[in-house]
Short mmCIF file of C-alpha atoms in Angstrom, two decimals:
data_model
loop_
_atom_site.label_atom_id
_atom_site.label_comp_id
_atom_site.label_asym_id
_atom_site.label_seq_id
_atom_site.Cartn_x
_atom_site.Cartn_y
_atom_site.Cartn_z
CA ILE A 1 38.50 -90.45 -90.38
CA GLU A 2 39.32 -94.11 -89.74
CA GLY A 3 42.14 -96.43 -90.79
CA ASP A 4 42.60 -100.20 -90.80
CA GLU A 5 45.14 -100.22 -87.99
CA ARG A 6 43.79 -100.86 -84.48
CA TYR A 7 45.27 -99.71 -81.21
CA ARG A 8 44.67 -100.25 -77.50
CA ILE A 9 43.59 -97.13 -75.63
CA LEU A 10 43.79 -97.14 -71.83
CA PHE A 11 41.71 -94.49 -70.10
CA LYS A 12 42.75 -93.32 -66.63
CA VAL A 13 40.15 -91.15 -64.94
CA PHE A 14 41.09 -89.09 -61.90
CA SER A 15 39.73 -86.20 -59.86
CA ASP A 16 40.98 -82.68 -59.42
CA ARG A 17 42.32 -83.95 -56.10
CA ASN A 18 44.46 -86.45 -58.04
CA ARG A 19 42.54 -89.54 -56.94
CA TYR A 20 41.49 -92.19 -59.40
CA ILE A 21 37.72 -92.46 -59.90
CA SER A 22 36.03 -95.86 -60.08
CA LYS A 23 32.66 -96.47 -61.79
CA ALA A 24 33.11 -93.54 -64.16
CA THR A 25 31.38 -94.09 -67.54
CA ILE A 26 33.20 -93.47 -70.82
CA LYS A 27 31.07 -93.36 -73.98
CA ILE A 28 33.05 -93.84 -77.19
CA ASN A 29 32.42 -95.57 -80.53
CA ASP A 30 28.86 -96.52 -79.48
CA LYS A 31 30.26 -98.36 -76.47
CA THR A 32 30.11 -97.59 -72.75
CA LEU A 33 33.12 -98.37 -70.59
CA ILE A 34 33.16 -98.44 -66.77
CA THR A 35 36.36 -97.65 -64.89
CA ASP A 36 37.66 -100.12 -62.28
CA VAL A 37 38.92 -99.38 -58.75
CA ASN A 38 42.08 -97.94 -60.29
CA GLY A 39 40.10 -95.56 -62.48
CA GLU A 40 41.01 -97.56 -65.59
CA ALA A 41 39.10 -98.81 -68.64
CA SER A 42 40.40 -99.86 -72.04
CA ILE A 43 39.16 -100.28 -75.61
CA ILE A 44 40.56 -101.25 -79.03
CA LEU A 45 39.97 -98.56 -81.67
CA PRO A 46 40.90 -98.07 -85.32
CA ARG A 47 43.16 -95.23 -86.35
CA GLY A 48 41.22 -91.99 -86.46
CA GLU A 49 39.51 -89.30 -84.43
CA TRP A 50 37.01 -90.36 -81.80
CA LYS A 51 34.74 -88.19 -79.70
CA TYR A 52 34.21 -89.42 -76.16
CA ILE A 53 32.28 -88.36 -73.04
CA VAL A 54 33.29 -89.14 -69.46
CA GLU A 55 30.86 -88.90 -66.52
CA ALA A 56 30.93 -89.87 -62.85
CA GLU A 57 28.62 -89.29 -59.92
CA ASN A 58 29.49 -86.11 -58.01
CA PHE A 59 31.72 -84.90 -60.87
CA GLY A 60 31.27 -82.68 -63.89
CA THR A 61 31.11 -84.13 -67.42
CA THR A 62 34.08 -83.97 -69.81
CA GLU A 63 33.87 -84.18 -73.60
CA ARG A 64 36.96 -84.55 -75.79
CA VAL A 65 38.24 -85.75 -79.14
CA LEU A 66 40.81 -88.54 -79.07
CA ILE A 67 43.28 -88.89 -81.97
CA VAL A 68 44.21 -92.57 -82.29
CA GLU A 69 47.57 -93.19 -83.97
CA LYS A 70 49.16 -95.72 -81.63
CA ASP A 71 48.65 -97.56 -78.34
CA THR A 72 48.30 -94.87 -75.75
CA VAL A 73 47.15 -93.88 -72.26
CA GLU A 74 44.48 -91.19 -72.14
CA TYR A 75 44.39 -89.31 -68.85
CA VAL A 76 41.06 -87.66 -68.04
CA GLN A 77 40.58 -85.30 -65.12
CA LEU A 78 37.07 -84.65 -63.77
CA ILE A 79 36.21 -81.64 -61.66
CA GLY A 80 34.28 -82.54 -58.52
CA SER A 81 30.87 -81.04 -57.95
CA ALA A 82 31.08 -82.45 -54.41
CA TYR A 83 34.09 -83.52 -52.42
CA GLU A 84 34.62 -86.46 -50.15
CA ARG A 85 34.51 -85.73 -46.45
CA VAL A 86 36.73 -87.44 -43.88
CA VAL A 87 34.74 -89.34 -41.24
CA THR A 88 36.82 -90.65 -38.32
CA PHE A 89 35.33 -93.23 -35.96
CA TYR A 90 36.58 -93.77 -32.41
CA VAL A 91 35.37 -97.13 -31.05
CA ARG A 92 35.37 -97.82 -27.30
CA ASP A 93 34.08 -100.34 -24.80
CA ASN A 94 30.93 -98.82 -23.31
CA GLU A 95 31.88 -99.70 -19.73
CA THR A 96 35.67 -99.45 -19.53
CA LYS A 97 35.98 -96.73 -22.19
CA ASP A 98 39.03 -98.59 -23.53
CA PHE A 99 39.59 -98.28 -27.27
CA LEU A 100 38.71 -101.45 -29.19
CA SER A 101 40.92 -102.83 -31.94
CA GLY A 102 39.79 -105.25 -34.65
CA VAL A 103 36.24 -103.89 -34.86
CA LYS A 104 34.78 -104.40 -38.34
CA VAL A 105 33.17 -101.12 -39.37
CA THR A 106 31.02 -100.85 -42.48
CA PHE A 107 30.16 -97.37 -43.71
CA GLY A 108 29.37 -95.85 -47.10
CA GLY A 109 29.62 -99.22 -48.83
CA LYS A 110 33.16 -99.76 -47.52
CA THR A 111 34.47 -102.00 -44.73
CA ALA A 112 37.59 -101.54 -42.60
CA THR A 113 38.80 -102.56 -39.14
CA THR A 114 39.86 -100.35 -36.26
CA THR A 115 43.53 -99.98 -35.39
CA SER A 116 45.07 -100.72 -31.99
CA SER A 117 43.94 -97.19 -31.07
CA GLY A 118 40.31 -98.00 -31.89
CA ILE A 119 40.29 -95.67 -34.88
CA VAL A 120 39.06 -96.19 -38.44
CA VAL A 121 38.75 -93.53 -41.16
CA PHE A 122 36.43 -93.33 -44.18
CA GLU A 123 36.14 -90.80 -46.99
CA VAL A 124 32.60 -90.34 -48.32
CA TYR A 125 30.58 -87.75 -50.18
CA PRO A 126 27.92 -85.77 -48.31
CA GLY A 127 24.85 -87.90 -47.79
CA THR A 128 23.10 -90.31 -45.45
CA TYR A 129 24.76 -93.66 -44.77
CA GLN A 130 24.19 -96.80 -42.73
CA LEU A 131 26.83 -97.56 -40.09
CA SER A 132 27.56 -101.02 -38.68
CA ALA A 133 30.24 -101.93 -36.11
CA GLU A 134 30.86 -105.60 -35.28
CA LYS A 135 33.20 -107.41 -32.91
CA GLU A 136 33.12 -110.85 -31.33
CA SER A 137 31.66 -110.85 -27.80
CA TYR A 138 30.03 -107.44 -28.39
CA TYR A 139 26.57 -106.42 -29.51
CA THR A 140 26.56 -105.09 -33.07
CA GLU A 141 26.12 -101.33 -33.20
CA LYS A 142 23.97 -99.97 -36.05
CA ARG A 143 22.79 -96.48 -36.83
CA THR A 144 22.09 -94.02 -39.63
CA LEU A 145 24.55 -91.16 -40.01
CA GLU A 146 24.20 -87.98 -42.05
CA VAL A 147 27.45 -86.53 -43.40
CA THR A 148 27.56 -82.86 -44.32
CA ASP A 149 31.21 -82.18 -43.54
CA SER A 150 34.29 -83.92 -42.14
CA MET A 151 33.48 -85.21 -38.67
CA ASN A 152 34.52 -87.37 -35.70
CA VAL A 153 32.10 -90.02 -34.46
CA ASP A 154 32.20 -91.95 -31.16
CA ILE A 155 30.95 -95.54 -31.09
CA ASN A 156 30.47 -97.12 -27.67
CA MET A 157 30.02 -100.88 -27.92
CA ARG A 158 28.38 -102.98 -25.21
CA ALA A 159 30.01 -106.28 -24.31
CA ILE A 160 27.74 -109.31 -24.43
CA GLU A 161 27.19 -110.60 -20.89
CA HIS A 162 28.61 -114.07 -20.20
CA TYR A 163 27.41 -116.23 -17.34
CA ASN A 164 29.27 -118.94 -15.45
CA VAL A 165 27.40 -122.24 -15.58
CA THR A 166 28.18 -125.40 -13.61
CA ILE A 167 26.68 -128.78 -14.47
CA ARG A 168 26.30 -130.80 -11.25
CA VAL A 169 25.90 -134.53 -11.86
CA ARG A 170 24.62 -136.80 -9.11
CA ASP A 171 23.30 -140.30 -8.60
CA GLY A 172 20.68 -139.55 -6.00
CA VAL A 173 22.66 -137.47 -3.53
CA ASN A 174 26.00 -138.97 -4.50
CA PRO A 175 28.25 -136.96 -6.85
CA VAL A 176 29.38 -138.70 -10.03
CA GLY A 177 32.97 -137.91 -10.97
CA GLY A 178 34.68 -138.66 -14.27
CA ALA A 179 31.55 -138.20 -16.42
CA SER A 180 31.96 -136.55 -19.82
CA VAL A 181 29.75 -133.47 -20.18
CA LEU A 182 29.08 -131.92 -23.61
CA VAL A 183 27.25 -128.57 -23.82
CA THR A 184 26.16 -127.20 -27.20
CA GLY A 185 24.33 -124.10 -28.39
CA ASP A 186 24.33 -121.63 -31.27
CA ASP A 187 28.01 -121.27 -32.24
CA TYR A 188 29.02 -122.92 -28.96
CA GLU A 189 30.40 -126.36 -28.10
CA ARG A 190 32.45 -127.44 -25.12
CA THR A 191 33.26 -130.81 -23.53
CA THR A 192 34.71 -131.33 -20.07
CA SER A 193 34.55 -133.89 -17.25
CA THR A 194 33.01 -133.80 -13.78
CA ASN A 195 35.36 -133.58 -10.79
CA ASP A 196 35.15 -135.61 -7.58
CA GLN A 197 32.27 -133.39 -6.45
CA GLY A 198 30.37 -134.25 -9.64
CA GLN A 199 30.77 -130.74 -11.01
CA ALA A 200 31.65 -129.79 -14.60
CA THR A 201 32.78 -126.17 -14.72
CA GLY A 202 34.26 -123.71 -17.19
CA PHE A 203 31.09 -123.02 -19.21
CA SER A 204 30.94 -119.29 -19.98
CA LEU A 205 27.65 -118.74 -21.79
CA ILE A 206 25.56 -115.88 -23.07
CA ALA A 207 21.84 -115.87 -22.26
CA GLY A 208 19.96 -118.52 -24.18
CA THR A 209 19.01 -122.19 -24.41
CA TYR A 210 21.59 -124.97 -24.53
CA ARG A 211 21.68 -128.74 -24.69
CA TYR A 212 23.79 -131.13 -22.63
CA LYS A 213 24.87 -134.73 -23.04
CA ILE A 214 26.42 -136.69 -20.17
CA VAL A 215 28.22 -139.99 -20.74
CA LYS A 216 30.03 -142.45 -18.45
CA ASP A 217 30.61 -146.19 -18.57
CA GLY A 218 28.11 -148.00 -16.42
CA TYR A 219 25.56 -145.17 -16.58
CA ILE A 220 22.57 -144.42 -18.77
CA THR A 221 23.49 -141.58 -21.14
CA LYS A 222 21.54 -138.46 -20.16
CA GLU A 223 20.52 -135.65 -22.52
CA GLY A 224 18.52 -132.53 -21.86
CA GLU A 225 18.40 -128.76 -22.25
CA PHE A 226 18.49 -125.69 -20.05
CA THR A 227 17.95 -121.95 -20.40
CA ILE A 228 20.04 -119.36 -18.55
CA TYR A 229 19.82 -115.63 -17.93
CA ASP A 230 22.36 -115.46 -15.08
CA ASP A 231 25.07 -117.49 -13.38
CA ALA A 232 23.58 -120.93 -12.73
CA VAL A 233 24.10 -124.45 -11.41
CA ILE A 234 22.29 -127.11 -13.43
CA ASP A 235 21.49 -130.26 -11.43
CA VAL A 236 21.29 -133.49 -13.40
CA GLN A 237 20.28 -136.87 -12.02
CA PHE A 238 22.49 -139.53 -13.60
CA ASN A 239 21.40 -143.13 -13.16
CA PRO A 240 23.57 -146.24 -13.35
CA ILE A 241 22.61 -149.03 -15.71
CA PRO A 242 20.47 -151.45 -13.67
CA LYS A 243 21.96 -154.82 -12.84
CA TYR A 244 19.81 -157.91 -12.40
CA ASN A 245 20.57 -161.26 -10.84
CA ILE A 246 19.54 -164.10 -13.06
CA ASN A 247 19.12 -167.56 -11.58
CA PHE A 248 19.15 -170.49 -13.94
CA ILE A 249 17.13 -173.53 -12.89
#
C-alpha cells in the first residue's frame, strides 16, 4: 500500500553490543543503502509498508516490514556471529626498552598512534591482519598477525643508526675557515660553515650517499659526493681562484 506523501527514513544499525555498524547493507524499495561510520543511512519513501533486509559482515541478517507514515528513525539491531577482539600493542625501543610514544600503528585497516605509555588498542574480528609500526628515526616494523582472541602484542623497534660526519676543507695542507658547506641527501639538508681548523661539523647522517657543495669568496666552488657507513671525516681540497699578473706593453 503506497500513498503520495513522501517521508525521510533514517536507519541506524547497531550491534548487540550497542555499537554502531558501518558498511551494513540495507535493501529496500529496489535500492541498496550502505551505512556510514555512524551506522546511518537514509532514504525518501512514500507512505506505505516496505519490506527491508539488513546485512553486515560477521552479523546475522535481519528482515522487517517498515510502516511509513511520517519522518522517522528506524533502529536495527544485528546479532553478531563473531565478536571483535581487543588487541593491545606495547611499543618499546629495542635497546633501551623504553616505551615509545607517537608511533603510528596500522592494523586491521585502522591507524592510531601510541600514547605516552607506548600503548595503542585496536578492536578487530578474528582473522589475519597486516601490522605496520612507523616512527621517525626508527626502522618500520611490519609483520602478519593472526587474531583468534583478545591479546597483548609487544613491538620492539630498532632505532636507525646515525653517524657523525665532519667535512674537513683544506687548501693543500692549510685549513680553510669561513667556507659555507651544504650537505644534501634523501630527506636531508643542512648548511654550516667551517671553523678556523677548516672543519664543518654537526652532520648526523644515516648510512647512505650524500652530496656536498662548498662555497667561499675567492675560491672555486667545489661539489662532490660521499658514502658513509660509520662515523667519518671527509677531506676536501678547496682551491683558490687563480690570480694572474698581466703586463701591458
